Tab-separated table of C-alpha atoms in Angstrom:
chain	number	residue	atom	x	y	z
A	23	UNK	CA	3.918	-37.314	-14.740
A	24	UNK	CA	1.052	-35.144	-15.039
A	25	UNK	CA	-0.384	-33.057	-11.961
A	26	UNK	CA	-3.519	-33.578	-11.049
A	27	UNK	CA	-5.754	-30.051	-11.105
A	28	UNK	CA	-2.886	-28.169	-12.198
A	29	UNK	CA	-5.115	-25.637	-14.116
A	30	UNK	CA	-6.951	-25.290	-11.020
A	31	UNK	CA	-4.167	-24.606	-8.891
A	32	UNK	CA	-2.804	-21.974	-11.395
A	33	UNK	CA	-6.173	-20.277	-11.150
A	34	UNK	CA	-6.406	-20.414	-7.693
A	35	UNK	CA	-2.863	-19.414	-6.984
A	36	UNK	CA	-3.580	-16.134	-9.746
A	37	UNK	CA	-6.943	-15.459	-7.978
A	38	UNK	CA	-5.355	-15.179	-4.415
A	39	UNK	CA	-2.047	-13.308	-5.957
A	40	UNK	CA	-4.991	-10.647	-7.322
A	41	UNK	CA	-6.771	-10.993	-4.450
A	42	UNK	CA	-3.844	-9.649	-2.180
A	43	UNK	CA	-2.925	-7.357	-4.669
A	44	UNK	CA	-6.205	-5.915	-4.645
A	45	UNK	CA	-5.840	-5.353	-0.706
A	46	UNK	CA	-2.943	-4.304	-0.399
A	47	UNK	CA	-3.799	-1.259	-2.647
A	48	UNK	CA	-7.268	-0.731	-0.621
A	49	UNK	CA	-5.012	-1.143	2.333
A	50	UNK	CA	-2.589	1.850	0.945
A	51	UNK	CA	-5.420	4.000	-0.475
A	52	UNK	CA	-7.463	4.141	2.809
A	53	UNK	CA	-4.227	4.975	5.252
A	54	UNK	CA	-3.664	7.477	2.958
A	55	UNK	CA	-7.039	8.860	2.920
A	56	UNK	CA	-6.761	8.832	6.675
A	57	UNK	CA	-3.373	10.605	6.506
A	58	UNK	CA	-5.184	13.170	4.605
A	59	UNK	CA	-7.884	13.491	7.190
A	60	UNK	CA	-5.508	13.918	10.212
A	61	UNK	CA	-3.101	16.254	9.071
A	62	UNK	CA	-5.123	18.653	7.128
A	63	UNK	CA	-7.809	19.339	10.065
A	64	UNK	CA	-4.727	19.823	12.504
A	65	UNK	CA	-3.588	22.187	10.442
A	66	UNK	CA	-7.109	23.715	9.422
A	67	UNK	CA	-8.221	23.935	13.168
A	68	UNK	CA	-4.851	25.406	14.334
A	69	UNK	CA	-5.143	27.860	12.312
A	70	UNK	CA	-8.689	28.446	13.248
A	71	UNK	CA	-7.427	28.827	16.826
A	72	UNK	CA	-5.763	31.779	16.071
A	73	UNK	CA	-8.267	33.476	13.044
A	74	UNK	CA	-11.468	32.793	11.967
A	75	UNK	CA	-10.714	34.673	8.693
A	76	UNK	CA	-11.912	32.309	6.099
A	77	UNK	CA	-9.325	33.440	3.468
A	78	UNK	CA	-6.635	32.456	5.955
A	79	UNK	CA	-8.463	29.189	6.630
A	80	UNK	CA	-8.859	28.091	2.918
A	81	UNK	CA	-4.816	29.071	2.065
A	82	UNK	CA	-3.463	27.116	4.957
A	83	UNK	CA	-5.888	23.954	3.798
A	84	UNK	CA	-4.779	24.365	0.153
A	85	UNK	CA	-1.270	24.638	0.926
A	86	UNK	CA	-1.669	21.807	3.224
A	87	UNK	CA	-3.832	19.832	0.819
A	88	UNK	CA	-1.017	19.972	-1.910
A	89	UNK	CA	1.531	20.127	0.008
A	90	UNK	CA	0.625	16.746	1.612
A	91	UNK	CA	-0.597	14.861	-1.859
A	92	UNK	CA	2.861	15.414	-3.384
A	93	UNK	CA	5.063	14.395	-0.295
A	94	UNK	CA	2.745	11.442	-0.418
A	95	UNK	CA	2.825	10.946	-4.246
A	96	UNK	CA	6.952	11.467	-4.214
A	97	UNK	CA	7.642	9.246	-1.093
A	98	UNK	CA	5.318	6.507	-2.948
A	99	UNK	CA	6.803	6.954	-6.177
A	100	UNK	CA	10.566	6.448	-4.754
A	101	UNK	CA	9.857	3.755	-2.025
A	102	UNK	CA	8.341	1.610	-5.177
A	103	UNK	CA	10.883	2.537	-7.390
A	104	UNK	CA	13.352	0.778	-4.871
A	105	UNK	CA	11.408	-1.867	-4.569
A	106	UNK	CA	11.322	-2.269	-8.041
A	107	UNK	CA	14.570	-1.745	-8.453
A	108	UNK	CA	15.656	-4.267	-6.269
A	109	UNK	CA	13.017	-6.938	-7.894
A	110	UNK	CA	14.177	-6.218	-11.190
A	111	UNK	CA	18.202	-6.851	-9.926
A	112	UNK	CA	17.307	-10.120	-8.204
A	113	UNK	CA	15.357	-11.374	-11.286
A	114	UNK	CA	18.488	-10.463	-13.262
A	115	UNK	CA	20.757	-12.156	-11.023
A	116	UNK	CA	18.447	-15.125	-11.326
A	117	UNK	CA	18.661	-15.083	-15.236
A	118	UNK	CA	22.408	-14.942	-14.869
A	119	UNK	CA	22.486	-17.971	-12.814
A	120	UNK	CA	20.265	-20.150	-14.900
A	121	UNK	CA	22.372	-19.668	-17.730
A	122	UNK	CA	25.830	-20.072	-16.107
A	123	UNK	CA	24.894	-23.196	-13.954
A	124	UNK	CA	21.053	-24.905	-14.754
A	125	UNK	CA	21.570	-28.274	-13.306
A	126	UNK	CA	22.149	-26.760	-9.726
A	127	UNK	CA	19.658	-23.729	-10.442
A	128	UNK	CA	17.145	-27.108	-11.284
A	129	UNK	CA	18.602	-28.996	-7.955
A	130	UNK	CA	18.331	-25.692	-5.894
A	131	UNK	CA	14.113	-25.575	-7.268
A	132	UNK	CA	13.507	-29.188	-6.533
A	133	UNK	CA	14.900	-28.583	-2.913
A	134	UNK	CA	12.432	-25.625	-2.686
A	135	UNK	CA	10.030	-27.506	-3.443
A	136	UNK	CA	10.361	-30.310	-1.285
A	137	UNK	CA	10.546	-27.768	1.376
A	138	UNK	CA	6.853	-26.627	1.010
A	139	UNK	CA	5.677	-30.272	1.479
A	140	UNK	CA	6.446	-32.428	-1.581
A	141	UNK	CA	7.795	-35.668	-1.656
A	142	UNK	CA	11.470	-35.830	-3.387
A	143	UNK	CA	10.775	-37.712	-6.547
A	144	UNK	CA	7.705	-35.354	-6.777
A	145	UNK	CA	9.494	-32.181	-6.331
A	146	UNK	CA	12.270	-33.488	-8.650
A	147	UNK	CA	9.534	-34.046	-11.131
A	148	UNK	CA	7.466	-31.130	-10.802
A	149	UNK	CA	10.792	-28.830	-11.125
A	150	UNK	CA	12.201	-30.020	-14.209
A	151	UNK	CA	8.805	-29.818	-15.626
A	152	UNK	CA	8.478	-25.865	-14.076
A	153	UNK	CA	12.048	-25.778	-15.405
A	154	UNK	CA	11.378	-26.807	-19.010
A	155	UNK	CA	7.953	-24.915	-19.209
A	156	UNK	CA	9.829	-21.267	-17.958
A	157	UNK	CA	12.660	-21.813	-15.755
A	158	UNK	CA	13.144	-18.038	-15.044
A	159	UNK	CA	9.472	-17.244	-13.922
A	160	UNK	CA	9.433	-20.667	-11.698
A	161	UNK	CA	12.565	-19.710	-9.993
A	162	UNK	CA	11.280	-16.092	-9.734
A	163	UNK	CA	8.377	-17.503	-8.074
A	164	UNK	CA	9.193	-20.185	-5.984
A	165	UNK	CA	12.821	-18.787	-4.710
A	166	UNK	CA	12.212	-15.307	-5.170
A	167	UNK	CA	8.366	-14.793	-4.309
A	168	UNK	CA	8.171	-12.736	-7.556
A	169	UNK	CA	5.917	-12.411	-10.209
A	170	UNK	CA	7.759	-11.579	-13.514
A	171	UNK	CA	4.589	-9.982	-15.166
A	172	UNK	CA	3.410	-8.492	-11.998
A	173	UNK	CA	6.354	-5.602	-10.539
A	174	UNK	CA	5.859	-3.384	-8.928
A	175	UNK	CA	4.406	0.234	-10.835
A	176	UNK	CA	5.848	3.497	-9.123
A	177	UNK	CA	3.264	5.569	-11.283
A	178	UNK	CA	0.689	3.927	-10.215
A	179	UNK	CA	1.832	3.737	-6.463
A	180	UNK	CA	2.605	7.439	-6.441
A	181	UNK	CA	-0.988	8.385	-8.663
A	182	UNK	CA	-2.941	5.962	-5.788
A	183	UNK	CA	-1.076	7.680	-3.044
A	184	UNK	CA	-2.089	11.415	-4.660
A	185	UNK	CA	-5.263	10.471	-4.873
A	186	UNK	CA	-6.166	8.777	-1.619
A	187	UNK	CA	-4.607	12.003	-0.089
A	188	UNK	CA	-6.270	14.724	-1.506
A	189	UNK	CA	-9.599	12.994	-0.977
A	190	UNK	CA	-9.323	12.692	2.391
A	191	UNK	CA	-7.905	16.292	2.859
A	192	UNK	CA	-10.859	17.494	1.205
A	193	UNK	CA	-13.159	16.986	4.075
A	194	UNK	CA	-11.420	19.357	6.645
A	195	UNK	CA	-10.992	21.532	4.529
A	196	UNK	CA	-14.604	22.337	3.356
A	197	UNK	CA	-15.893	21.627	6.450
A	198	UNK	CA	-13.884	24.702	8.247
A	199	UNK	CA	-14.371	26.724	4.811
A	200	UNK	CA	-17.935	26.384	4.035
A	201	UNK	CA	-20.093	26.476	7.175
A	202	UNK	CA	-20.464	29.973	9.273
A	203	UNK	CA	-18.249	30.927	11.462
A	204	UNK	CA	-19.404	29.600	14.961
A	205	UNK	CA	-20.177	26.293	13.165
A	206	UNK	CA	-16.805	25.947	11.615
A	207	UNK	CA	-15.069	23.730	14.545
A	208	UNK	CA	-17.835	21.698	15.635
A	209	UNK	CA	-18.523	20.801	11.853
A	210	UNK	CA	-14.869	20.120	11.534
A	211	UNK	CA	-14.311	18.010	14.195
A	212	UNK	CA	-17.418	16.063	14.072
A	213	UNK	CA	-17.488	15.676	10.294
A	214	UNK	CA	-13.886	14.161	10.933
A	215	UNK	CA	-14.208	12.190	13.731
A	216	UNK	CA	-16.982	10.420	11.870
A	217	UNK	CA	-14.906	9.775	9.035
A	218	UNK	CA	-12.314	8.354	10.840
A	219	UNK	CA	-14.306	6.397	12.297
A	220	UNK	CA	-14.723	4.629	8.919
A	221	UNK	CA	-11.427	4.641	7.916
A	222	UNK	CA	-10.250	2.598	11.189
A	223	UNK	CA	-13.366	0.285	11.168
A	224	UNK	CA	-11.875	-0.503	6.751
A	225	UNK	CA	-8.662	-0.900	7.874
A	226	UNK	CA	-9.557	-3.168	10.535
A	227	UNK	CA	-12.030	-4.860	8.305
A	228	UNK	CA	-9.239	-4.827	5.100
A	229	UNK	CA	-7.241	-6.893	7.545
A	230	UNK	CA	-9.329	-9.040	9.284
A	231	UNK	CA	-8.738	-7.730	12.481
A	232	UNK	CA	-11.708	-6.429	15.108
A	233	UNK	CA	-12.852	-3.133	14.064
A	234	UNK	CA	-13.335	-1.950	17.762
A	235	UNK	CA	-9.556	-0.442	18.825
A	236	UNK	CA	-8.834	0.283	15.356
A	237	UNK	CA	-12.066	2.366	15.382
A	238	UNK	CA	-10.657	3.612	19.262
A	239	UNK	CA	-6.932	4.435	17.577
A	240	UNK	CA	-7.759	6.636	14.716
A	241	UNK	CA	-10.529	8.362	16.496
A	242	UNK	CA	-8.483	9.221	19.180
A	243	UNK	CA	-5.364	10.053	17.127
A	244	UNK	CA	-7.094	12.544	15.275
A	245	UNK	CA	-9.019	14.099	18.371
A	246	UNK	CA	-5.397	14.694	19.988
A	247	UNK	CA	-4.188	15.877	16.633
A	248	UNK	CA	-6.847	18.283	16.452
A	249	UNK	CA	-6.887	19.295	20.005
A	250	UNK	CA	-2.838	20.426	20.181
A	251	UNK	CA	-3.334	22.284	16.927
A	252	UNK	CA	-5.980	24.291	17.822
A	253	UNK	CA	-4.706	24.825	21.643
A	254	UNK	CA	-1.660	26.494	19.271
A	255	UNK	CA	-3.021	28.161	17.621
A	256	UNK	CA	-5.038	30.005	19.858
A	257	UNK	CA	-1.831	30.844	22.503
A	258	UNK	CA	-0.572	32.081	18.798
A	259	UNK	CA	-3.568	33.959	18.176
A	260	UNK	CA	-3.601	35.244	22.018
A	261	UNK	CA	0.025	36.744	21.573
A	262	UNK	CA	-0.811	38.232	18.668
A	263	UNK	CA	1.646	36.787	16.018
């Protein structure tokens, strides 16, 4: 029996895997981004709230800057690594199974498959012709919700996560760095609160939800972030340590 649009249906179904893909990473990089933002100008302004020695400034927002990218980039880089770990065992497990006991690995597909909608004799059908064309990457698929030529990359995960970081700690800390000194905060916090503004609106936007209390939440977040660091740091700066 031959299935009508079947090349379609592939096409579709490897456009929409991309497609997710694709968002998921946008997703990742601009949290990440916004991590970056956050953290580095609470720690840029709390310093300022105790110094407005621009030496001081630039060494805390390094040390932050790098010190943030590579907790990201490691925490990325293992949390994938488990994940692909785990994807790699199950697919394994899966391999092991087909070749020990195929006719109830082929019954067990079939009965997926009439699950999602298709008649019996059609998902009988459609399984042992899965099944004959690459019986490991259909049961991956269908029972596992994996992708075979598509794991997860830890590298990549932990390069994206680097990368997303540092660029978004880079705007606190030039702002604080590079204006004079009685423009440094209002720079700072303006430059960032308009910048988070974008990241919450892309979020919202990556998925499809209404940009307006996403736009609310990271604004805010960072203003209180800001505003504890730098009341801190000046009671720090007041007692003199």
């Amino acid at each position: 029996m031959t299935e009508p649009n079947a090349g379609a249906s592939r096409d579709d179904e490897a456009h929409g895997g991309a497609l997710g893909a694709r968002l998921n990473w946008l997703r990742a990089a601009v949290l990440g981004a916004n991590d970056g933002v956050v953290s580095t100008a609470g720690l840029v302004v709390g310093v300022a709230g105790a110094t407005d020695d621009r030496a001081a400034l630039l060494t805390a927002g390094l040390a932050g800057l790098l010190a943030g990218s590579l907790s990201m980039a490691a925490g990325e880089y293992v949390s994938v690594s488990t994940q692909r770990d785990s994807e790699k065992a199950a697919i394994a497990q899966e391999r092991r199974e087909l070749r020990e006991r195929p006719e109830a690995e082929l019954a067990e597909l079939a009965e997926l498959l009439e699950r999602r909608g298709l008649s019996r004799a059609v998902a009988r059908e459609a399984a042992a012709q899965l099944t004959e064309r690459d019986a490991l990457r259909a049961h991956a698929r269908v029972e596992l919700g994996i992708d075979p030529d598509a794991l997860t990359n830890p590298w990549h995960a932990a390069g994206a996560s680097f990368l997303a970081f540092t660029a978004g700690a880079l705007l606190p800390l030039l702002a604080i760095v590079l204006p004079g000194a009685d423009w440094r905060l209002p720079v700072t916090v303006g430059s960032v609160l308009v910048v988070l503004a974008g990241t919450g609106w892309s979020s919202a936007r990556l998925g499809a939800a209404p940009p307006g209390r996403a736009v609310v939440r990271t604004m805010g977040g960072g203003a209180v972030a800001m505003g504890v660091t730098y009341a801190a740091g000046s009671l720090l700066g007041a007692a003199g340590v």
